[in-house]
Every structure is written in C-alpha cells, then in structure tokens.
Amino acid sequence: MESLKRRLMLTGAFIVFFPMLITIGALYITGALKTPVLLAVAGGAIVGLAAALLAVEKIMASAVKLNSAVEKISKGETVKIVGADRTDYFYLIIENLNQMINNCDSFKKDIGTVMDSLINGDCTFNVNLSQYDGNYRVALEKIIESCKKVNEPLSVMNGVIDKVSKGDITSERINVETRGAMTSLKNNTNSLLNTIDNLLNEVKVVCIATIFEGKLDKRANVSLFSGRWARLATGINDIVNTFVKPLTLSSDYITSISCGNIPAKITEEYKGDFNILKNSFNLCIGNLQSMIKEVNDLTHAAADGNLKKRGNADKYEGAYREIISGINQTLDSVINPVSKMNEYLVQLSKGEIAGKIEDDCKGDFCELKDSLNKLITTLDNLLNEVKVVCIATIFEGHIDKRANVSLFSGRWAKLASGINDLINAFANPLKMSASYITQIGSGTIPPVITEEYKGDFNLIKNSFNSCIGNLNNLTVEVEALTHAATDGKLKVRGNADKFEGVYREIIVEINSTLDAIVNPLNVAADYVAKISRGEVSEKITAEYKGDFNDIKLNLNSLINTVDTMLGEIKTICIAVIFEGKLDKRTSVSQFSGRWAKLASGINDIVNSLVNPLKVSSDYLLKISHGEIPSKITEEYKGDFNEIKSSINTCLDTLTSLIITDGGAALQAAADKDLTARVKKTYSGLYDKMKENINSLIENLEEMFKNIGANAENVSSSSSQISKGAQSLAQGASEQASALEEVSSSLHQMNSMARQNAANAKEGQNLTTSARSSTERGVDSMKKMSVAINQIKDSSNNTAKILKTIDEIAFQTNLLALNAAVEAARAGDAGKGFAVVADEVRNLAMRSAEAAKNTARMIEESVKYANNGVGINEEVMKNLDEINGQVKKVNEFMSEISAASEQQSEGINQINTAVAQMNQVTQQNAAYSEESASASQELTYQADQMKNMILQFKLSSVKTRVMNGGFDYNSAPGYNRRPIIQPIAPPAAHAPHMKKDFGEYENYQASSKSIEADPKKVIPFEDDTNVLHEF
Amino acid sequence: MEYISAKLSDYEFDRISGLVYSLCGISLGSGKKELVTARLAKRLNELKLQSYDAYLKYLSGDESGYELLQLIDVITTNVTSFFREMHHFDYIRERILPEYRIKSEKIRVWSAGCSSGEEPYSMAVLLFEEIGNLMLRDVKILATDISTNILTKAKEGVYDKQLVNGVPKMLLNKYFDAFTDRDEYGRTLYNFKVKSDIRSVVRFARLNLMEDWPMKGPFKIIFCRNVMIYFDKKTQEKLVGKYHALLETGGHLFIGHSENLSSISHSFKYVQPGVYLKC
C-alpha cells in the first residue's frame, strides 16, 4: 500500500510536471517564453510542488510507525518504538510513548520484585521509589506498606515459634498490635504456647521428682490440661506408673540383693517386657544364690588358707561364668602379687622398711605397687621423721623437736601432726617428769609435785609423788646394798619388809636377783674372760634355768657367733688376699646387733681397702686407654691418701708430658714451630722421653736450619749458574754471529781468490796472444822496410822521368818563343797564333815548375823513405823486446792462477771448519739455553724449599720473608722475556704491529699486513692430511 | 759479491722478536739480539738487502708468507741427536714397551719439535728393536716441527757420519744405509740414510704448536723435549694442558732434561726427571 501510494504520488507528480515541462519547453522553444523571469517562476513552482509531495510521503510513513506502536501498547506489549529519528514528524510523540513504555516496564518489574519478596517472606522490598513520580509512586508505596503490615506480626510470631521449636519456651508471648484475623492468630498461638509451657513444666516436675529426688509417686496434674493435652498428661502419668511398679519391685529386690539378702523369686504376674524383666530377675536370683555359694566356698577356702581353691566356672553360663572365671583369674592374678605385697607388708609391719618393690606388676597391681612404694616412701619418711623426732626427743632430749608436717599430705600429714600433737601432749608433763627424773637420776629426790594436772597426768603426778616417796626409801635401801656390794659383801640383801607392794617386790627381786646373779655371774664371768682372751671355749653344757639359761644360751650363741665371725673373716681374708676377689664381703645377715655392726665394719674396712684399689684400677685403665682423668679429689686417709697422691702425681706428670708441656712442644712442632721444647723436670723414663722429644725437635730444627742454609746456597749457586748459563748463551749467540760474519767473509774471500785465479789465467792467455801479435808486427815491419825501399826506387825512377819532362818543357818554351817570332812576322794573321804560342810557353813554364816541385817532393819522399827504413828497424827492435817481456808476463800469470786456486782451496777448508764451529756454537747456544732453564728451575725449587723451611719457626734463623715463589723478573741474570711487555701478548698487540708495518705500505703496492694468518702463510696441504691421520 | 754487515737496531729487534713470538710463541730476550742479527744476516745476504729495515719491508710485502717461514727457520734452534737423553729411551724400553710385545694394540707416538728427525727415527728404531716388525702392526710416529727447511732435511733422513755417532754400531748397520756423496767442492762425504722401513712409520708434518692441532689422538707417548724452554711460562702451561688432553690414560709426556713442570700448573703425575704420566 505504501509503495502504491508512492507510485501514485510519483505518477501524479509526473502527470502534473511533465505537461508543465513540455509546455514550458514548447513555450521556450517557440519563443513565447521570452522572459527568464517567467521561466524562473515556472521552475520554482515545479520545485516547490515536488518538495511538498516528498514531505507528505514522509509524514505518512511516520504516522504508520506511530500507529503500529500504539496498537502494540494497547495490547499490553511494551515494545520500544524503534527507528524514530528527529526527522520524523511525530518524533516528540514517539519519544513520550517510549518513555511511557519504559516506565510501565520498570513499574512492572518492581511490582514483581515486591511480590517475589513477599512470597519469599522477605520484607526488605529492595525497590527504588525515587525513580517514580506521581501515581506510579503512590501505587507502589501503598503496595509496600500493606505488605509490611501483613508481614510484621507474622515475623514476630515466627520468631516466637522458632524459639519454641528450638525448645526455648520462654514466658515471652506474641505482643504485636494486630487486627482482625491476625489478632485471632496471635491469641491462638499464645494460648498454644501457654499449654506447651504448662505441660513441659508438669513433665519437668515429674522428672525432677522421679529422677533426681527418687519420688516415684509424683504424677502430672491432669486437671491443668484439657482436651488432648489432658490425655497427653494422663498418658505420661500412665507411662510413669507402668515403670514405677516394676521399678519399685526391682528396687526392693536389688536393695535386698545389695544388702546381701537374696530374696525369693518373684511370683507376681507381669506382662510383656516386665515379664521378661521378672524372669530375668528370677534367673538372676537363682544364679546369684548359686554364685554366692560358690564365692562362699572360695572365701572359706581362702579363710582356711587354701589359696589354691578356685570356683567351678563350668556350672555357670554367660556373664556368671565369666564372673566366676574372672574371680578365678582375679584370684590367680591377686594371689601372686598379694603374696609379694604381703611380704612387703609383713616387712613393713615388722618395721623393716624394705626397699621399694621392683617387681613388674600389671594394672591395678601396678597402682597398688606404686601405692605401696609411695606408702613405703611415706612410711620411710614418716619413720625418718619419727626417728628424727625420737632421736631428738629420746636420745638427745630435744623435746621441742617436731615432725615436719609439710613433708606429708592427706592423712599422713594428719598422722604427722597427730604425732606432733601427741608429743606436745606428752611434752609438758614429760618435761616436768624429765626434770624430776633428771633430778632422780642425778640422785636428787625432788620434792613432791604440787602443780595441778588433769586426768592421766594427775595420776602420773600422784604416781610421781608416791614414787618419790618410795624412791626416797628405796634409795636408802639400795644405797645400803650398794655400799655392801661396794664393799664386796655380795651376801648382803635388802630389807623387803620395809616396803610395800612393788617396792617390796623390788627389794625382794633385788635380793633374789643378787642371789641368782652371783653364782652364774661367776661362771659367765669366767667364760667372758675366756672369750675376751680369745679362747673360744666349748659351749656351756651345764643346765641353767630362766635368764641364766638365756645367758648360757646367749653365751653359747656368742661363742657360735664368734666362731662364725672368725670363719667369715678367714673366708674374706682368703678371698681378698689370696684369690683377689675384692667383691667378697661378710654376710652381715648372719649376725645381729653389734655383731652385724662388726661384720659390716669388717665389710667397711674391706670396702675402704677395695675402693681405693678400684679407683686406682679405674684410673690405670683410663690412662691405658689414653685418657687422662681428672685428679682424685675424694678424701682418703693414711696410706690411701698416699695412693691417691701418687695417682694424682702420676696424672700431673702424664698431663704435663702428654698435654701441657711435652704435648705442647710436639703440637708446636706439628704446627711448624720448632723452637718449643719440653721444659719441666721429669724423672726416670719420663725424663728420657722428654730428652728424646727435645732431641727429636732439636734434630729437626738443626736439619731444617741446614736445609734452609743449603737451599740458600743452592739458590744462590743456581742463580750464579743461571747467570753464567745466560751469559754463555749470549756469548754463544755472539760467537755464532761472529762466526756467521767470518763464514760470510770467507765465502767472499773464496770467491775473490777464484776470481783472481780466473783473471790470471785470462792474463796468461792475453800475453800469449800478445807475443804472437808482436812477432807478427816484426814480420810486418820487415815487409814494410822492403816496401819503403821499393818506394825509394820508384821515386828515383820518377825523378828521372821528371828530368825528361823538364827538358821537354824547355824545348817547348823555345819552340813557343820561336812560334811567337814567326807569328809577329806574320802580322795580323799571326796574331792569334801569337796567343797560342804564349799559352804554350806558359804551359811549358808551369810544367817545368811542376816538374821542379815534383822532383823536390820525390827527393823528400826518398828522404822520408830512408827515414822510414830507420824507424822500421827501430820498431822491429822494440817489438822484439816486447815479445820477450810478454813471455815473462805469461809466466807470472800462470803462477798467479795456480796460487789463487790454492788460496780458494784453503778458504774452502777454513769454511768447512767454520761451519763445524758454527754447528758447535749452535749446540752451545742450545745447551746453554737448556742449562739456563735448568738452573732457573733449580733456583725456583731451592726458593720453594726455602719458603717451606721459612714456614717453620726456627730459633736462630733470621726470618726473611719470601713473597711466595720465584720471581722470574727479579731473578739474577734472567732476562728471558722483557720483550713480552712491549710486544706480547700478540693478540693485544696486533693493531700496534699493523700500525708499525703500516709505514712500509708504500713500499709495495700490494703489501699487506705482516700479521698474515699463519695457516694462510703455510699452505702445506699434505701436512694437514698427515696431521689428520693422528 | 759483497757481504752485508747491516746493524740491527733495538726497534727492529723488537719488531722481529714480537713477530716471532706472535707467530710461534718463541720468546726472544734482549740477549738474543746478536743471535738474531747473525741468523737474519743469511736472509739479508740471500735477498741482497742492505738493511734490516729493508728486510722488514720485504717481509711485510711478501704475500706468499714464504719469507715468514724462512724467518722462523733461521730463528729456530735445531739441535738434536740420535738417542738424545738415553734414559728416556731406556724408560720406554723397560717400562712402557714390554706389554706391547704381546698386545697388538695400536701405538701412536708424537715427536713435537722433531727438528732434523733424529728423535722420531730413534723412537722408530727402538720400536723395531723392541716389538719387531712394525709393518705388521698399527704403529705410527708423528713428527712435527715449525721449520719447513729442517723438516725437508728430516724427511730425507740423511745424516753425516758425525751425526750418527750416538747410534750403536749394530743399530747403524741394521737401520741405516751408508753411502758416499760429494759436496759442492767435490769433496767426499760419508753419509747414512735411514732405511725405508724406519722412514715409513714416521710421518712428518709442519705444525706450529701455537696454532690449532688437527690431531685427535690419543697418543701413547709425546716427546716435547727442549722445545718449551723457548716459550714463556704462560705458553708452556697452555701446551702442557693440550698434551695432557691428547694423551691416552696411562700415556707419557717426555720433556727435556733442563725442563720442569714444577712451576706451572698441570694434571700430570711426575714419574722421574723429564717423565710425566697421565693418570
């Protein structure tokens, strides 16, 4: 439809504009439209119309878009209108619509959020109200408010119910302002809470009554509840009832059982589990009865001392069987430890506080053992305390001494403090008694006690007083007896009649005692005297009665004891002295009382002998193991002290020799200090050892000094050798150089001599050829002489011819004169003839002249020829002389040649000798190089040795510090490689080299660095192949 | 023919000694100036050069490197003899070779600094004497020197009668061919040529000890006697380390009687003077 519209519009526009254009064009073409204004108006109208058409089309498109959006909104869809741009005609409307759609969308979302929160019980309602205005905001606020109203009581109730569900039923009730249905909900909830609370309280009361207070009669008050709650309460009461009855019965039975009464079996009827319980009880009662019998039997057996009796477990089943066998096992496990414990207890009961129990025990016995041990310890402590107190009070009379209660705990502490109290209770009367007794003891009968005491102490007081009275009397009587006895009147007896009761008895007793004593006393005295004299006599066999029998028996046992003692001592003597068994002791247990002390005294003596011996032995063993133990510090006396001090002296000596003095010296030597010596004075072998150590160190020192000195000498000598070898090497080099020059000169001389010989030979040849030349010269001279003579002859002949010519010229002249005359005669005709005649006459004249000259010349020639002949003869004479001399030169030359050859030969021989010398010199150079190297090594090693020696501290050697090793640069005569500094190392020096050689670069156009790669320099392909073979 | 008596200036001497040190590690002290002068005079004469300056120019212009070799040849001292330091050969005979009479293990010996060949030939003679025909065994002696001239002479294996003085007559007859020759003046020379069997076990090659060694080793014996005295301590130490690496375990290094490894650090075990063992 849209496109149809557009098309229609376009068609319309076309229909309107096309004819218009045609018209305008036609008008224009036909010239009707002449004015451009008109044309412009027409164009403007067309354009305006087109624009209007386009605008209409756009508006229609916007309207369509808007329409569809509104349609969607009306259907509840919140779709944004898209494609709205500012060019749209309804832009603002679209924008507002979009805004509205947004708001609706957001509002919908927020309502959703609120509802979701409500459903989830969350009343925070996380909604931003500020983004809304107007009605939106009001609506949302209302919704949230009403939600909150509903939620508030609910959450309070929820909190309370939550607490209840967690068992926390407090008095707290729901107390929120509610309305309508909410109020009723609140009230119901509260009443439920009350009921639960009451019920719980009742249950609690019942529970407390039954469980904690044992009041099984307590029941819940059902009347407090109604409906089902009342039934629940009743139910609870029923349950309690059901349990309580059998429980009471059970309780009775158990009480009976626990009281030791086995009740009769239960006969009442019970149901279900209670019946089972009843049966169980009955079974239990049966078993218990049987078991009690069993246990009774066992107890009886145990009471009869029959500890081996055990229960018959086979009679029982299950736990009872286990009980009986348990009892049996218990008995087993008890009786052993018990008997052990018993022993201890017996010992304890006898007051013998034995050592602690060491036996292995298990379980409770272990505890028992520990307890016993603790008990023993405590008893021990207590006894000690008591002993201390006893000693203090009884023996030392310190009545103020008390047991130290703080040492004990619990009942023991009470016991201790009880003892203290007891002592306290006694102490005062005792002190008083003591002072009385002291007085009585000191012979002073004190006055009657007048102080008031109570109870027993009063009785004591009275007794004391009566005692004092009796004593006074008794003293008198006894004094009398004593006097008698002192006087040796053994027959005087006391007067018993003076006294009553005990005192009378005393006197009677004294009397009878005196009677009874005197006789056996004599016998006993006799025996004792014997024993004291060491005469261990026969046992007393006479019969005595009562105490005397005791005395007799005691004496016999004394005799026995003495015998045993002697035997023991003998045994120990043999064991210790002869058999070396130092552990042998007397068996103290054989003896009692003082004898035991004697025996243990003997043991002590042996111990005091053996201990030092053992200590000595230990020390000697330690020393033999290389250990020097610390000195004996224990105190010994007498000879033992001497042994001790001997051992200590020995230790001192050893310590000194091995550690402080001798050891230190050796250690110093080991640390390279040879100046230390063993200094202290020793005796015997130790002195010898000291001397040996000292002489060892001295010898070492001496040797090192010598080595040091020798090394010094070697070093200096080898330096000299090195120097010498260096100069030798240099000398050899120079010699080689000189020899090289000599050799070269000789070569030159040789070649010169050879040259000379050759030249001489050449000269000889030349002279030979010179001789033949001169001889040929003489021949030529002779031939020349002949030739000259022939010239002379021919000259003479010519002179003759010239005379003829002269004669002819004269005649001719005459003829010419004659002719002239004749011509003159002839006149004019003769005139020409006259001229010829004149000419002929001139010619004749000149001929005559020439002939004259020639004749003169020939004469000269002849003269010269004659001269020539003379000279020729002279030359020939000279030539002959030359010939003779050349002969002589030739002879000299041959002599020279021979001599030169001889000279060359001689030079050759010299050259060979020089070559040999050169070789020797080369060898010398090499050898001197080698010896220089060797002597340097020697110097180095000598210095090494010196340095080693210098590490030792020697008494009289100047310590010269060598700074480690041999310094090649400062070594005398050593100039091995100073050039390394300016030249080497090559790599670093290379640029320098190049630069240096750079100055030669102009020498040759293609010149390169002299530092060519050595591998390039030496392109020996086959060399590389050979090397690769290896 | 004119003899050249050019003077060697200190500067020129320093240049030459620096060059020699960088080329072959031989250290020429200032005491060697006369020696250098004398030995280089030969070269100057041969090249018809008037001064050492001119010689240095010639040297730097010689691209072939031939003159450098000649320089090294004239500078190196070549003194050796047959069975020099006999105690070393005694040691080898008594302590090393006995077990190889039976074992047919391969034997590799290197004479480093062999000079005119007396040392490797002595070793070859000893091996022939002690373990028989080496042709049947895998035995090779490598003989190297820096001087090409002396190597040429060594390869020839021809020695003047005076030079074979140290060889026992019996061995001389057995392993040398005597022949006569004439010198340039026509005099008779009495020469001895090492027999081809001996020569065949000795392989000569030029090697500058300062350069890389292509050999893989391992050698049983290495001789480097009276060679290291021409080197400084640093170079000696480097060389001894390389010898150690090339020796087999239980192999021996022999150095000259005047030499000692005590002042340098090394891993050898000292056996007796000049004899060191790789453990």
JSON list of C-alpha atoms in Angstrom, two decimals, chain A residues 1 4 79 108 186 196 219 261 347 520 532 572 635 788 851 945:
[
{"chain": "A", "resi": 1, "resn": "MET", "atom": "CA", "xyz": [0.00, 0.00, 0.00]},
{"chain": "A", "resi": 4, "resn": "LEU", "atom": "CA", "xyz": [1.30, 2.03, -4.17]},
{"chain": "A", "resi": 79, "resn": "VAL", "atom": "CA", "xyz": [7.98, -2.80, 22.82]},
{"chain": "A", "resi": 108, "resn": "LYS", "atom": "CA", "xyz": [6.01, -3.97, 36.31]},
{"chain": "A", "resi": 186, "resn": "LYS", "atom": "CA", "xyz": [-1.90, -14.20, 67.64]},
{"chain": "A", "resi": 196, "resn": "ILE", "atom": "CA", "xyz": [3.05, -26.34, 75.93]},
{"chain": "A", "resi": 219, "resn": "ARG", "atom": "CA", "xyz": [2.46, -37.56, 88.86]},
{"chain": "A", "resi": 261, "resn": "ASN", "atom": "CA", "xyz": [19.71, -60.85, 101.14]},
{"chain": "A", "resi": 347, "resn": "GLN", "atom": "CA", "xyz": [58.26, -56.45, 106.43]},
{"chain": "A", "resi": 520, "resn": "PRO", "atom": "CA", "xyz": [76.06, -67.80, 137.32]},
{"chain": "A", "resi": 532, "resn": "SER", "atom": "CA", "xyz": [87.87, -61.87, 125.85]},
{"chain": "A", "resi": 572, "resn": "ILE", "atom": "CA", "xyz": [87.22, -62.84, 103.32]},
{"chain": "A", "resi": 635, "resn": "GLU", "atom": "CA", "xyz": [89.31, -37.58, 100.72]},
{"chain": "A", "resi": 788, "resn": "ILE", "atom": "CA", "xyz": [159.81, 1.57, -48.38]},
{"chain": "A", "resi": 851, "resn": "ALA", "atom": "CA", "xyz": [158.44, 19.05, -62.63]},
{"chain": "A", "resi": 945, "resn": "MET", "atom": "CA", "xyz": [112.36, -25.23, 49.66]}
]
